[in-house]
mmCIF file of C-alpha atoms in Angstrom:
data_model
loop_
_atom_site.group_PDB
_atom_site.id
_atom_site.type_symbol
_atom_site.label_atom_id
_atom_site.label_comp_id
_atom_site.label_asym_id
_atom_site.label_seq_id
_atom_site.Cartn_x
_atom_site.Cartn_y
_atom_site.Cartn_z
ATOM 1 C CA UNK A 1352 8.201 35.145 9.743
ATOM 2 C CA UNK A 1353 8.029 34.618 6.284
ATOM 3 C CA UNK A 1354 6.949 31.542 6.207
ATOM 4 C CA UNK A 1355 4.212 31.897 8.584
ATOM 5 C CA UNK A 1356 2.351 33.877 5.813
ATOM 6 C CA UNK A 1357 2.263 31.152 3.511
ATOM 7 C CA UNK A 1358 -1.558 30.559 3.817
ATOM 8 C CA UNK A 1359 -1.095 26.710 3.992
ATOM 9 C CA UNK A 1360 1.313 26.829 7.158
ATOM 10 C CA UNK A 1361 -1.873 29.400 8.130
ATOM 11 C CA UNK A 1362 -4.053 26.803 7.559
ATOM 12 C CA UNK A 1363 -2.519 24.054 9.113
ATOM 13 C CA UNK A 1364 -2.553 25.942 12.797
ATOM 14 C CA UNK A 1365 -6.476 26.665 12.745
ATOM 15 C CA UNK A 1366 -6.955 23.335 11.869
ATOM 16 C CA UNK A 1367 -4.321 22.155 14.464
ATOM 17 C CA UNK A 1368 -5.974 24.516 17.381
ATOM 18 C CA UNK A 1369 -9.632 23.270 15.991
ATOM 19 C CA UNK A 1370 -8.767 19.379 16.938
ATOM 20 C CA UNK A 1371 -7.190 20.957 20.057
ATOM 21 C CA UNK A 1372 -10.192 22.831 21.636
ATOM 22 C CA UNK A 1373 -12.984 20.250 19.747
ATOM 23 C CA UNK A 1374 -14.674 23.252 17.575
ATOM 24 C CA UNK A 1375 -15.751 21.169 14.834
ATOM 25 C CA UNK A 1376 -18.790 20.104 13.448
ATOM 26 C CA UNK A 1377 -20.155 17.231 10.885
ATOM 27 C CA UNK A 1378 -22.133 18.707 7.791
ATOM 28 C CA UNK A 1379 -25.442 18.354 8.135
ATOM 29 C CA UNK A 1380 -27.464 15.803 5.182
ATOM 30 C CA UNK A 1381 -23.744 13.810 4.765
ATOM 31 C CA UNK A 1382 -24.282 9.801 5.688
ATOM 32 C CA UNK A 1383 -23.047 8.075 8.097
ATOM 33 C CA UNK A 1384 -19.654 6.732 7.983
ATOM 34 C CA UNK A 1385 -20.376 3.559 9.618
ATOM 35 C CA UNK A 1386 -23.638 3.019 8.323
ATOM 36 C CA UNK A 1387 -22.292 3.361 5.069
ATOM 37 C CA UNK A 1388 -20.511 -0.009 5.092
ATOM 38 C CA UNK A 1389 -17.382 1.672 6.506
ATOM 39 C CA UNK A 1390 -15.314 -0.209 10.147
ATOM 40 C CA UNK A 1391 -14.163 1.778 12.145
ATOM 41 C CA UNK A 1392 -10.688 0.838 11.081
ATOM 42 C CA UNK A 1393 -11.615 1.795 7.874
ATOM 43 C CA UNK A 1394 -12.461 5.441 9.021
ATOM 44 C CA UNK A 1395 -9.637 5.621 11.216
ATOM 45 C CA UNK A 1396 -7.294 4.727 7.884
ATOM 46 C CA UNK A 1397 -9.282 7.543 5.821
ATOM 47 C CA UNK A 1398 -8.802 10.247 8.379
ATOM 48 C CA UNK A 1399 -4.763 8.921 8.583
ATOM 49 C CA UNK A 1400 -4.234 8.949 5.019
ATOM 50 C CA UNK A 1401 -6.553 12.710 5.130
ATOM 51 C CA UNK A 1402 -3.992 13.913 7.610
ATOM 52 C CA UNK A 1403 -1.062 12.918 6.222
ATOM 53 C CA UNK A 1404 -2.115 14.354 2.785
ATOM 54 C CA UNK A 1405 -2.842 17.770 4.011
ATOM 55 C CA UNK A 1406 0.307 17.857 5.852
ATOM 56 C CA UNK A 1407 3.076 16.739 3.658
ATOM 57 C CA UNK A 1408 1.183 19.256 1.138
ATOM 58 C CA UNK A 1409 2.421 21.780 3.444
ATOM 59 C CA UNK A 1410 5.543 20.756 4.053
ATOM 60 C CA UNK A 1411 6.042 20.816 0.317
ATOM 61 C CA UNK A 1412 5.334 24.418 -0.209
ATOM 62 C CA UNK A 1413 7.487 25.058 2.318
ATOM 63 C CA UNK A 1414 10.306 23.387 0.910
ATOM 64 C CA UNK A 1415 9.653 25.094 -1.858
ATOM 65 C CA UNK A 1416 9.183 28.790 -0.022
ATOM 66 C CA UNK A 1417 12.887 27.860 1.553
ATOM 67 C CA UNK A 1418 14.931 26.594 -1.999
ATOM 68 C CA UNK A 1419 14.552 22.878 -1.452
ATOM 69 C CA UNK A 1420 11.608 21.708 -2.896
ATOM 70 C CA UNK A 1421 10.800 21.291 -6.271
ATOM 71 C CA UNK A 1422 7.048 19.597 -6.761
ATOM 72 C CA UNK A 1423 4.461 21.674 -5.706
ATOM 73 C CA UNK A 1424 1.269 20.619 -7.624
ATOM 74 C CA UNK A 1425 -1.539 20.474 -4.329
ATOM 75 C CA UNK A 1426 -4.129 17.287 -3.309
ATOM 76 C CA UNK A 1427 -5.462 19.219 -0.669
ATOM 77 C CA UNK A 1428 -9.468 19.205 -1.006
ATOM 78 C CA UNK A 1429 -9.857 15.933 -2.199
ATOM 79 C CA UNK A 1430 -8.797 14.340 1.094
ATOM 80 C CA UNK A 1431 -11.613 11.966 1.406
ATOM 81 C CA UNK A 1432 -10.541 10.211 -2.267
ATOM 82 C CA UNK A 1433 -8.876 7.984 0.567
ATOM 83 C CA UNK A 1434 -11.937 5.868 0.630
ATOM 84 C CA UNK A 1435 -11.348 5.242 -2.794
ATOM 85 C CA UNK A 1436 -8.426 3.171 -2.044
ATOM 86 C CA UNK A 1437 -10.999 1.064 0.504
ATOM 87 C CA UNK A 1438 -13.401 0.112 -2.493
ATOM 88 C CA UNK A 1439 -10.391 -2.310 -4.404
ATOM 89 C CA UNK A 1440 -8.319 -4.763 -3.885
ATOM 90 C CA UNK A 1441 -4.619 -4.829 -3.583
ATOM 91 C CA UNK A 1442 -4.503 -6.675 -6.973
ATOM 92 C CA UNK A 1443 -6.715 -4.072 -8.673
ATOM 93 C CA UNK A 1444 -4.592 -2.275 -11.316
ATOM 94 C CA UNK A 1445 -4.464 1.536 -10.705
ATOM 95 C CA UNK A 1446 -3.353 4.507 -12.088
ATOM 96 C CA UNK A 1447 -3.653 7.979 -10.444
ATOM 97 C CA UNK A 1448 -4.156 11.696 -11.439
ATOM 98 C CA UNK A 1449 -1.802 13.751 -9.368
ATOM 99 C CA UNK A 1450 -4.051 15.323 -7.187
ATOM 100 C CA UNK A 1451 -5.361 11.616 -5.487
ATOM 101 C CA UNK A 1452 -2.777 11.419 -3.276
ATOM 102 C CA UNK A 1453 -4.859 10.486 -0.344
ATOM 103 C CA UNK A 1454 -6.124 7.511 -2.143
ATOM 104 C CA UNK A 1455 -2.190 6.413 -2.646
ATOM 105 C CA UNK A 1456 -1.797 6.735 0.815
ATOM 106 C CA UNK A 1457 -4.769 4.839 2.307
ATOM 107 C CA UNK A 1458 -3.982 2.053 -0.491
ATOM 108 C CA UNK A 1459 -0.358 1.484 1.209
ATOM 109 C CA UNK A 1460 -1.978 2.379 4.988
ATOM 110 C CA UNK A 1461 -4.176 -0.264 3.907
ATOM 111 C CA UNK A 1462 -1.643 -2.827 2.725
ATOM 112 C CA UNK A 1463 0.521 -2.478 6.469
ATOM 113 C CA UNK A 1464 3.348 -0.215 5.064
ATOM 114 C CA UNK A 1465 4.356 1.840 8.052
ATOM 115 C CA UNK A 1466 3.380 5.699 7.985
ATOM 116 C CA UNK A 1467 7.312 6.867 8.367
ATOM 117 C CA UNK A 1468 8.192 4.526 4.909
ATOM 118 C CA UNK A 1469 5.113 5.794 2.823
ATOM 119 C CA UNK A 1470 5.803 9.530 3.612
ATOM 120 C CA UNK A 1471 9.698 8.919 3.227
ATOM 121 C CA UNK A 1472 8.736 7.918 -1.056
ATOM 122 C CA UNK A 1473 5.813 11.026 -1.052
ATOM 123 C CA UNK A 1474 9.003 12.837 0.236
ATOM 124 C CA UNK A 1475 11.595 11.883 -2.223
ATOM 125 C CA UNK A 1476 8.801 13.022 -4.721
ATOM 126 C CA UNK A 1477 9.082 16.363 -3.896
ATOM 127 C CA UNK A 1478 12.745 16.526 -4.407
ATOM 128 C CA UNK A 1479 12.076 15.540 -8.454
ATOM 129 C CA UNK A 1480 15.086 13.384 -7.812
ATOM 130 C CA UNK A 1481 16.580 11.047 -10.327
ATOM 131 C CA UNK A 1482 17.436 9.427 -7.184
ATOM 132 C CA UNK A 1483 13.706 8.651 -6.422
ATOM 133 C CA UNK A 1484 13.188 4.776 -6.280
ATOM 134 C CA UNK A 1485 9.433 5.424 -6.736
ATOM 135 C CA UNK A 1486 9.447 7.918 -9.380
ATOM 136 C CA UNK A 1487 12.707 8.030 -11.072
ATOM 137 C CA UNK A 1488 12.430 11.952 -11.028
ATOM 138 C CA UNK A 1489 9.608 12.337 -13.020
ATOM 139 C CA UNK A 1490 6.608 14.324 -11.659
ATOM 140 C CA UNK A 1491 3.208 14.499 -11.044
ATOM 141 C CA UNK A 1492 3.639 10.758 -10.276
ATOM 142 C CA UNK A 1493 1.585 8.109 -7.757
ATOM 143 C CA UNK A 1494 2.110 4.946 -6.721
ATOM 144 C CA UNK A 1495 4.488 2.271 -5.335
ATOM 145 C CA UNK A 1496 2.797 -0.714 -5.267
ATOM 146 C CA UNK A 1497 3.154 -3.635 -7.047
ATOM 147 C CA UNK A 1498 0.062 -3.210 -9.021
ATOM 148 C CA UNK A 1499 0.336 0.583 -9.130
ATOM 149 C CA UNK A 1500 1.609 1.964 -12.215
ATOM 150 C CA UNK A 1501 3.242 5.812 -12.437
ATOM 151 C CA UNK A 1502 1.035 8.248 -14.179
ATOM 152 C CA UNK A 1503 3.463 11.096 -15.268
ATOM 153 C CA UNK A 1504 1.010 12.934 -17.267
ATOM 154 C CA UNK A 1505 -1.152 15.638 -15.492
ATOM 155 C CA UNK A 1506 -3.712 15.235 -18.367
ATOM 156 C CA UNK A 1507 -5.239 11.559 -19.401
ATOM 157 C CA UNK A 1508 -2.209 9.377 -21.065
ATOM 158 C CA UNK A 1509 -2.910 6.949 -18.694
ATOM 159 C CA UNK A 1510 -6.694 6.410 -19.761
ATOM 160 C CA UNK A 1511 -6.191 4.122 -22.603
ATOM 161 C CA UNK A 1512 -3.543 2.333 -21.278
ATOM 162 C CA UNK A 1513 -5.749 1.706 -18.429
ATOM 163 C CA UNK A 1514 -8.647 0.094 -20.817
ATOM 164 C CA UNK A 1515 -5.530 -1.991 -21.966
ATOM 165 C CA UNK A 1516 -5.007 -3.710 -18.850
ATOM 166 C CA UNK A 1517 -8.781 -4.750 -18.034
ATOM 167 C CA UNK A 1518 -8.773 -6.079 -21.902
ATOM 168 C CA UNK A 1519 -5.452 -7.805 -21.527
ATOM 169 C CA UNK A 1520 -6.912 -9.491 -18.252
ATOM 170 C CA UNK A 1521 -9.709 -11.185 -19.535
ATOM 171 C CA UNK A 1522 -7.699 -12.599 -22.554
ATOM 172 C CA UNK A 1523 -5.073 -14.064 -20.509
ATOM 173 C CA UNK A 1524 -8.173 -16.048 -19.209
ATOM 174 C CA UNK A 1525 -9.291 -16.452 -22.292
ATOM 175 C CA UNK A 1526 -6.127 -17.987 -23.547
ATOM 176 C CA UNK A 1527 -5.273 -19.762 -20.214
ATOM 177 C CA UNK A 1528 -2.147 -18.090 -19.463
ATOM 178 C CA UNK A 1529 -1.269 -16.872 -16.165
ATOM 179 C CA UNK A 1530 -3.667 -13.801 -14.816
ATOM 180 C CA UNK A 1531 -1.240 -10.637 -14.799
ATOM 181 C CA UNK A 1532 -3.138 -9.204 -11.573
ATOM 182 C CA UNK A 1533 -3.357 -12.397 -9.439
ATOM 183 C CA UNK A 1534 -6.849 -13.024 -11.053
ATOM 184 C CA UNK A 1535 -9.344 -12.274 -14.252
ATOM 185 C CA UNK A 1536 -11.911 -10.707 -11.131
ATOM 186 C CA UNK A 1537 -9.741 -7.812 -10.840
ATOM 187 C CA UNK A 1538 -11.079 -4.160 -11.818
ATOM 188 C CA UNK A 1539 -8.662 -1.784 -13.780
ATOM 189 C CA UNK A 1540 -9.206 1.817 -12.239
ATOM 190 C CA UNK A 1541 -7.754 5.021 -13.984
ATOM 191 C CA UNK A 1542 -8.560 8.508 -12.150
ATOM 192 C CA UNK A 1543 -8.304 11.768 -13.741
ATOM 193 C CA UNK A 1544 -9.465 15.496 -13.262
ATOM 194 C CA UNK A 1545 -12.652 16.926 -14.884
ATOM 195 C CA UNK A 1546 -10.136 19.436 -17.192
ATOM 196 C CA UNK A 1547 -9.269 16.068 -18.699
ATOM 197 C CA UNK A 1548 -12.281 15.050 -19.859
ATOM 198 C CA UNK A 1549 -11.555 16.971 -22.788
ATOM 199 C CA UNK A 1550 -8.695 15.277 -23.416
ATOM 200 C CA UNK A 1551 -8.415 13.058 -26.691
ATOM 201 C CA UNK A 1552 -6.759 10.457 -24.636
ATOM 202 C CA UNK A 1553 -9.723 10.193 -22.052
ATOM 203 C CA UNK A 1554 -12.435 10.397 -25.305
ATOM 204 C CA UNK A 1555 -10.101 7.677 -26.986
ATOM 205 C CA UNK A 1556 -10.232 5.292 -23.710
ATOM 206 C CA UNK A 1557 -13.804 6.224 -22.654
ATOM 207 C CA UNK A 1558 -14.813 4.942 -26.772
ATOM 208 C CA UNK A 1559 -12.399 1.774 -26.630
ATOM 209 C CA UNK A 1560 -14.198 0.591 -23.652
ATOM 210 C CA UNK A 1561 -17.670 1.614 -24.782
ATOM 211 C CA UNK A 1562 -16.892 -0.388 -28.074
ATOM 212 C CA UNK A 1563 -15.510 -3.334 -26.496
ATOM 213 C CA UNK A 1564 -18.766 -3.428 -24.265
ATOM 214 C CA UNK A 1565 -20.512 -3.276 -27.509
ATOM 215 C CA UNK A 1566 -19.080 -6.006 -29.196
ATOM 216 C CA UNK A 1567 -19.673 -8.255 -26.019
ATOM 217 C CA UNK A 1568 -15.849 -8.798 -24.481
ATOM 218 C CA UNK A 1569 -15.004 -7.775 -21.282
ATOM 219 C CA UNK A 1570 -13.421 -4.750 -20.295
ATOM 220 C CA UNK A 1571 -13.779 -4.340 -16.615
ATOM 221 C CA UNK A 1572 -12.304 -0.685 -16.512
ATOM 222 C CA UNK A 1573 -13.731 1.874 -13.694
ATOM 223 C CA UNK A 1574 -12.766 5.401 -14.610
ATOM 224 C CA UNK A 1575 -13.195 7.912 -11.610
ATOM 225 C CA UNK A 1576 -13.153 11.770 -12.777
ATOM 226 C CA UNK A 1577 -12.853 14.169 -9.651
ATOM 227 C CA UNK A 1578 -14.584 17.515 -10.263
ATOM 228 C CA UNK A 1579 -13.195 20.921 -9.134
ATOM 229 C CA UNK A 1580 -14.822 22.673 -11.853
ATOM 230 C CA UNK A 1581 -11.413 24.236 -12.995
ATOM 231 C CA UNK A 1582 -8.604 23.029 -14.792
ATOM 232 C CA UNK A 1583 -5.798 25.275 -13.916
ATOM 233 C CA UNK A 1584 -6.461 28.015 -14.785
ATOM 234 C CA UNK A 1585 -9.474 27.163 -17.239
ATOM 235 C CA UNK A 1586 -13.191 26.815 -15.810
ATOM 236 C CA UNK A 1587 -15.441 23.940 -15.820
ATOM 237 C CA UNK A 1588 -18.459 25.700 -16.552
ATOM 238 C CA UNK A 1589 -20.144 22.751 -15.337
ATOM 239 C CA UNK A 1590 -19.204 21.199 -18.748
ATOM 240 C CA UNK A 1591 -18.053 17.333 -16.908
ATOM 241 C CA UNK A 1592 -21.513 16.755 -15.654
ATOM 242 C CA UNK A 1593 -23.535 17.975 -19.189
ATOM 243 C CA UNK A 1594 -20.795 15.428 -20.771
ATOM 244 C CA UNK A 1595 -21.402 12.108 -18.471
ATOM 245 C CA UNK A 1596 -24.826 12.742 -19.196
ATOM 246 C CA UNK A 1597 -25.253 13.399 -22.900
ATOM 247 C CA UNK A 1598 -21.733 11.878 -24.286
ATOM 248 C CA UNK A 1599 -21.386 8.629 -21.572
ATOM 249 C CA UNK A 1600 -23.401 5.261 -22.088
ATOM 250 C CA UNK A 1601 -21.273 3.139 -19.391
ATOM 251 C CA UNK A 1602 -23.283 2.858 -15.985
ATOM 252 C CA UNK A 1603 -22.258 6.333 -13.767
ATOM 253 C CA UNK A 1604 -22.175 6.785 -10.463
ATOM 254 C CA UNK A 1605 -21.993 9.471 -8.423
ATOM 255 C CA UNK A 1606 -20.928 11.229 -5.133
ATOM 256 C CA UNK A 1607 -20.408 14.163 -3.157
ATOM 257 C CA UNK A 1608 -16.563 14.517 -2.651
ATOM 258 C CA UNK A 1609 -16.634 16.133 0.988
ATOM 259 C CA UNK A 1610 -18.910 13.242 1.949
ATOM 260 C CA UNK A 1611 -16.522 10.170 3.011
ATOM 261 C CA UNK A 1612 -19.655 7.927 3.830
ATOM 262 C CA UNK A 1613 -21.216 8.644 0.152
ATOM 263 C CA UNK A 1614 -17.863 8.560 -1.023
ATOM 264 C CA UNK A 1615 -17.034 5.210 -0.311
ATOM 265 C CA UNK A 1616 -20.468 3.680 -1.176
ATOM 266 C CA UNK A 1617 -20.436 4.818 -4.362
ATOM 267 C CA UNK A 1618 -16.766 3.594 -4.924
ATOM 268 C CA UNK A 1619 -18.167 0.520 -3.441
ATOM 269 C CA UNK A 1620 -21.202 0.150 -5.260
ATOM 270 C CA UNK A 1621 -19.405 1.302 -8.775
ATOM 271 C CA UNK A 1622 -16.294 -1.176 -7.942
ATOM 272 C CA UNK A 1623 -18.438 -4.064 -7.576
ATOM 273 C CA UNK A 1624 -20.657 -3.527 -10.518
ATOM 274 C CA UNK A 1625 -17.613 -3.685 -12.974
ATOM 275 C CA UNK A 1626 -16.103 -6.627 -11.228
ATOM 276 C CA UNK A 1627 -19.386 -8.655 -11.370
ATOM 277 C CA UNK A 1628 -20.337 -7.425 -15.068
ATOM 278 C CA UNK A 1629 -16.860 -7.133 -16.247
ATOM 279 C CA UNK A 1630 -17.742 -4.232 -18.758
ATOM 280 C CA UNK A 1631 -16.863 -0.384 -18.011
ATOM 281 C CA UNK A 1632 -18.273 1.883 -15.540
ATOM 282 C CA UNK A 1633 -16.956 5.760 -14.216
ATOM 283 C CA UNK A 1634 -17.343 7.344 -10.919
ATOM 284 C CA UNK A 1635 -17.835 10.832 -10.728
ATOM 285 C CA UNK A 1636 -16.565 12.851 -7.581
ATOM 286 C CA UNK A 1637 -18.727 16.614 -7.341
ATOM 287 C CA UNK A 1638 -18.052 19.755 -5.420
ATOM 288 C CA UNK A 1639 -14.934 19.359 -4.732
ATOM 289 C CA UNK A 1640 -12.262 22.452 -3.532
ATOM 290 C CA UNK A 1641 -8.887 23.226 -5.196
ATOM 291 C CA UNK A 1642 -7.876 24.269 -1.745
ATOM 292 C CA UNK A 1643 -4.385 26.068 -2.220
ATOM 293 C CA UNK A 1644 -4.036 26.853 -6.071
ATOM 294 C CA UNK A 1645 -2.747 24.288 -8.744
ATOM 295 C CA UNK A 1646 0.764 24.440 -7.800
ATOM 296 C CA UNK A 1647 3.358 27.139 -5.677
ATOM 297 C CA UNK A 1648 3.531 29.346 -9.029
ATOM 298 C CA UNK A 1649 0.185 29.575 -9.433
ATOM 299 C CA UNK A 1650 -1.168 33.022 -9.472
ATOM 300 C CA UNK A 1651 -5.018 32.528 -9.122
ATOM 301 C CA UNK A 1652 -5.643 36.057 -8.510
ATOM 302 C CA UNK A 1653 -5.121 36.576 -12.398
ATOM 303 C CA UNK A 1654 -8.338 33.981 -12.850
ATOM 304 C CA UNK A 1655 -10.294 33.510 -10.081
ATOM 305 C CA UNK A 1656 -11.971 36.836 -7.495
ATOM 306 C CA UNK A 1657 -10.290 36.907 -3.832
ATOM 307 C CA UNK A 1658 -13.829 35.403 -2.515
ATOM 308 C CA UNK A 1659 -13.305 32.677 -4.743
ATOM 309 C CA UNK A 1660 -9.866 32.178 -3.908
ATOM 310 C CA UNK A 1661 -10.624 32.424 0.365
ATOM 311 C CA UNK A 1662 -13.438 30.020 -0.406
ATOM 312 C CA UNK A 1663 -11.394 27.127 -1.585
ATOM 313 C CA UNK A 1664 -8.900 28.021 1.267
ATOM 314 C CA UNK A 1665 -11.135 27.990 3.923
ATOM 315 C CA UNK A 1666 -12.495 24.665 2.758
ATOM 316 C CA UNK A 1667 -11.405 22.116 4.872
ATOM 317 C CA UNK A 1668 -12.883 18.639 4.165
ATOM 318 C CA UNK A 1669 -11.235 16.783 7.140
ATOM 319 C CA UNK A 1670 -13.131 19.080 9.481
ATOM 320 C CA UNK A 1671 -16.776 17.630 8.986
ATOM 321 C CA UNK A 1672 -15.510 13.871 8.771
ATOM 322 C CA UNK A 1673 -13.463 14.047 12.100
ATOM 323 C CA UNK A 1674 -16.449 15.556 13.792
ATOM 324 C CA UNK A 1675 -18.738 12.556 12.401
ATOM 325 C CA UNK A 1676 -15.766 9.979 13.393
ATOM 326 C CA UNK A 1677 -16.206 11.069 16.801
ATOM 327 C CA UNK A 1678 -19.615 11.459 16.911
ATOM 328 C CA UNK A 1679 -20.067 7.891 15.868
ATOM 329 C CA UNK A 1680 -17.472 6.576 18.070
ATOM 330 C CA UNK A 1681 -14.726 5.777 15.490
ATOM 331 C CA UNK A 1682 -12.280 8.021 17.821
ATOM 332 C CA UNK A 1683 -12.959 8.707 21.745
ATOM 333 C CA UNK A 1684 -11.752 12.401 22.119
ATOM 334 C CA UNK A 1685 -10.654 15.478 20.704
ATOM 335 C CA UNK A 1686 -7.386 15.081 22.323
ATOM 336 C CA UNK A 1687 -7.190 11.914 20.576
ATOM 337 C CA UNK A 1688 -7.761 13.428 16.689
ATOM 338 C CA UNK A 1689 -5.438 16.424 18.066
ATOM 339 C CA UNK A 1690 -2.634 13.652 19.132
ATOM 340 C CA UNK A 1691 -3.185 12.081 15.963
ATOM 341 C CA UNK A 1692 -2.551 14.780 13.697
ATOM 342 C CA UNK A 1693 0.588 16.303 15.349
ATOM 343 C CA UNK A 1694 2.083 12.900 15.120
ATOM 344 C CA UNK A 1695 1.642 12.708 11.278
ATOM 345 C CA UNK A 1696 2.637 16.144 10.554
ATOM 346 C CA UNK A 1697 5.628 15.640 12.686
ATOM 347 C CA UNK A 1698 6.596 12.544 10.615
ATOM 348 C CA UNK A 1699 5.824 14.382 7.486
ATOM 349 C CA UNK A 1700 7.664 17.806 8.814
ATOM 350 C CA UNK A 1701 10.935 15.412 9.364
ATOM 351 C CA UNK A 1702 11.010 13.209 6.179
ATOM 352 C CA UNK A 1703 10.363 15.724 3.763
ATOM 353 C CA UNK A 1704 12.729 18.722 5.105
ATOM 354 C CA UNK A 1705 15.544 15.641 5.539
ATOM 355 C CA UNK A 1706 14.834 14.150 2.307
ATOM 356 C CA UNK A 1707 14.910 17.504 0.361
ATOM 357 C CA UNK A 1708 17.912 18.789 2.222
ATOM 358 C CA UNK A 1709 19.726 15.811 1.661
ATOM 359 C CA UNK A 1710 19.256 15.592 -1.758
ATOM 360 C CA UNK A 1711 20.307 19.407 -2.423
ATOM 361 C CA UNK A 1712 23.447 18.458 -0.283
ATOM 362 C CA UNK A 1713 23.951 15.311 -2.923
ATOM 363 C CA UNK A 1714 23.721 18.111 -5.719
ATOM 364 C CA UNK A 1715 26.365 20.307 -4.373
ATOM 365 C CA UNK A 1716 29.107 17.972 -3.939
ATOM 366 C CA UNK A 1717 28.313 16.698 -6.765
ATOM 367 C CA UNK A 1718 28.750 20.533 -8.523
ATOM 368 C CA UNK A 1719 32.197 21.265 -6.398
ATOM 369 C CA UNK A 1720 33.282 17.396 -7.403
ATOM 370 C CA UNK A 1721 32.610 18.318 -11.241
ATOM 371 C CA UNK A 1722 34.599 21.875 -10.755
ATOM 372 C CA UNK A 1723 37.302 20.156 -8.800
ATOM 373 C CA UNK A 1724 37.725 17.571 -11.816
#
């Protein structure tokens, strides 16, 4: 009873009875998924590593509602940053912001990890578990891969470090040593939140690879800034976009974060230009939803109006983009998508209530072991 007011596990069931009885549309004006360079595998991956995003989300406030869980800090509303993860290459160096989970998850989708071993790490996550072979314990932390690195900042840290590694690629060519990414071609990506962009880090990082462009070497560095127009519990006021226009000289690109198509065409298109011209670029992802509050303990009422607050929750970026999947083929029913998503969140529902509860159970013999001693 108690936990069926939690307004995620709310959200979850109209979404769940949506696929069920095929009430969803596609947003009118958003491209096409296929004709914006997308396969259909491609799609299906997106709307996988969508899923499995919003769900393990809610199973991780409710480990927290029941004792058990300890990371609460939401990705839900930027769902479609999956088709971020479809614009690199495995090789491509890349750091995350804490809220880009889905592109984490399409990146190992992508890379054949199976579904059970990708949630089992997301799970062990939410445990903040020194136990954690991805994370050590440490939170607010993506990755896994071998040419992911852990972000464990939830501001911009990993900005300049991220201009390091496109710098330190081309030298290594330069000097004929061995390429540390499997090649000088590769693209070092750093994402971030637009509260960050006031960050000295991010200004420190965004000026080192502005500079570095300046004085002709190559620092093939694509920063991508997702915009919620909040930063906790601070406003945007718009502020990111008056910046990247006024403060930014790299090339920009843009795109509409509940659009998947436009999405992943501009990840494409902003990709590709820094791995051809080797010099600096950022990717700016608009209108985007903090859908359930910045983390469990968030009180939101204290900062934001109750229309606000329903507005975000009610936002639902999966809906449009599993109506256009079917529209255009990508899936062949309702029953299908519905199918789909029950197997996820019943993967996710397993590994993370196992994980946490296994963990706890490590903690307390661990306590009656010390008090036995």
């Amino acid at each position: 009873e108690e936990l069926s007011k939690l307004v995620e596990v709310q959200q979850f069931e109209i979404f769940r009875q949506q696929l069920r009885a095929g009430s969803l549309v596609s947003a009118p004006g958003h491209a096409g998924l296929l004709e914006s360079g997308m396969e259909p595998e491609m799609v299906r991956l997106c709307v996988d590593a969508g899923m499995a995003t919003f769900a393990t989300h809610v199973e991780s406030r409710i480990a927290s509602q029941l004792g058990y869980g300890f990371y609460t800090i939401g990705p839900c509303g930027e769902e479609n940053m999956a088709a971020l993860a479809l614009a690199l290459t495995p090789q491509d160096p890349l750091a995350l912001h804490y809220r880009h989970l889905s592109t984490q998850l399409a990146r190992q989708l992508a890379s054949g990890r199976p579904l059970e071993e990708i949630l089992l790490d997301r799970a062990r996550g939410y445990t903040c578990s020194v136990k954690d072979p991805v994370t050590g314990g440490v939170h607010c932390s993506l990755g896994g891969g071998a040419s992911d690195f852990i972000v464990t900042s939830t501001l911009a840290s990993q900005a300049p470090a991220a201009v390091g590694r496109a710098l330190g690629s081309q030298l290594a060519a330069t000097e004929g040593l061995k390429a540390p990414f499997g090649s000088s071609r590769c693209v070092s990506v750093v994402s971030l939140g637009d509260g960050s962009a006031n960050n000295g880090h991010f200004l420190s990082a965004v000026n080192l690879a502005e500079y570095a462009a300046h004085r002709g070497f190559k620092c093939p560095v694509l920063f991508v800034v997702s915009d919620n127009d909040i930063c906790i519990s601070l406003r945007g006021n718009g502020w990111l976009q008056q910046f990247l226009q006024n403060r930014v000289g790299m090339p920009r690109f843009e795109a509409d974060g509940n659009d998947l198509g436009a999405l992943y065409k501009a990840s494409s298109a902003a990709a590709s230009e820094v791995r051809r011209f080797k010099r600096p670029a950022i990717l700016a992802v608009s209108n985007l939803k903090r859908r359930f509050g910045h983390a469990a303990t968030d009180r939101q009422d204290a900062y934001l109006s109750s229309e606000e607050i329903e507005s975000a929750v009610e936002h639902n970026p999966l809906e449009a983009v599993c109506a256009r999947a079917l529209e255009e083929g990508v899936f062949g029913s309702w029953d299908e998508l519905a199918e789909r998503f029950e197997h996820i969140s019943n993967v996710a529902r397993v590994l993370v209530l196992s994980t946490v509860i296994f963990i706890l159970s490590l903690l307390v013999v661990y306590c009656l072991s010390v008090l036995v001693c």
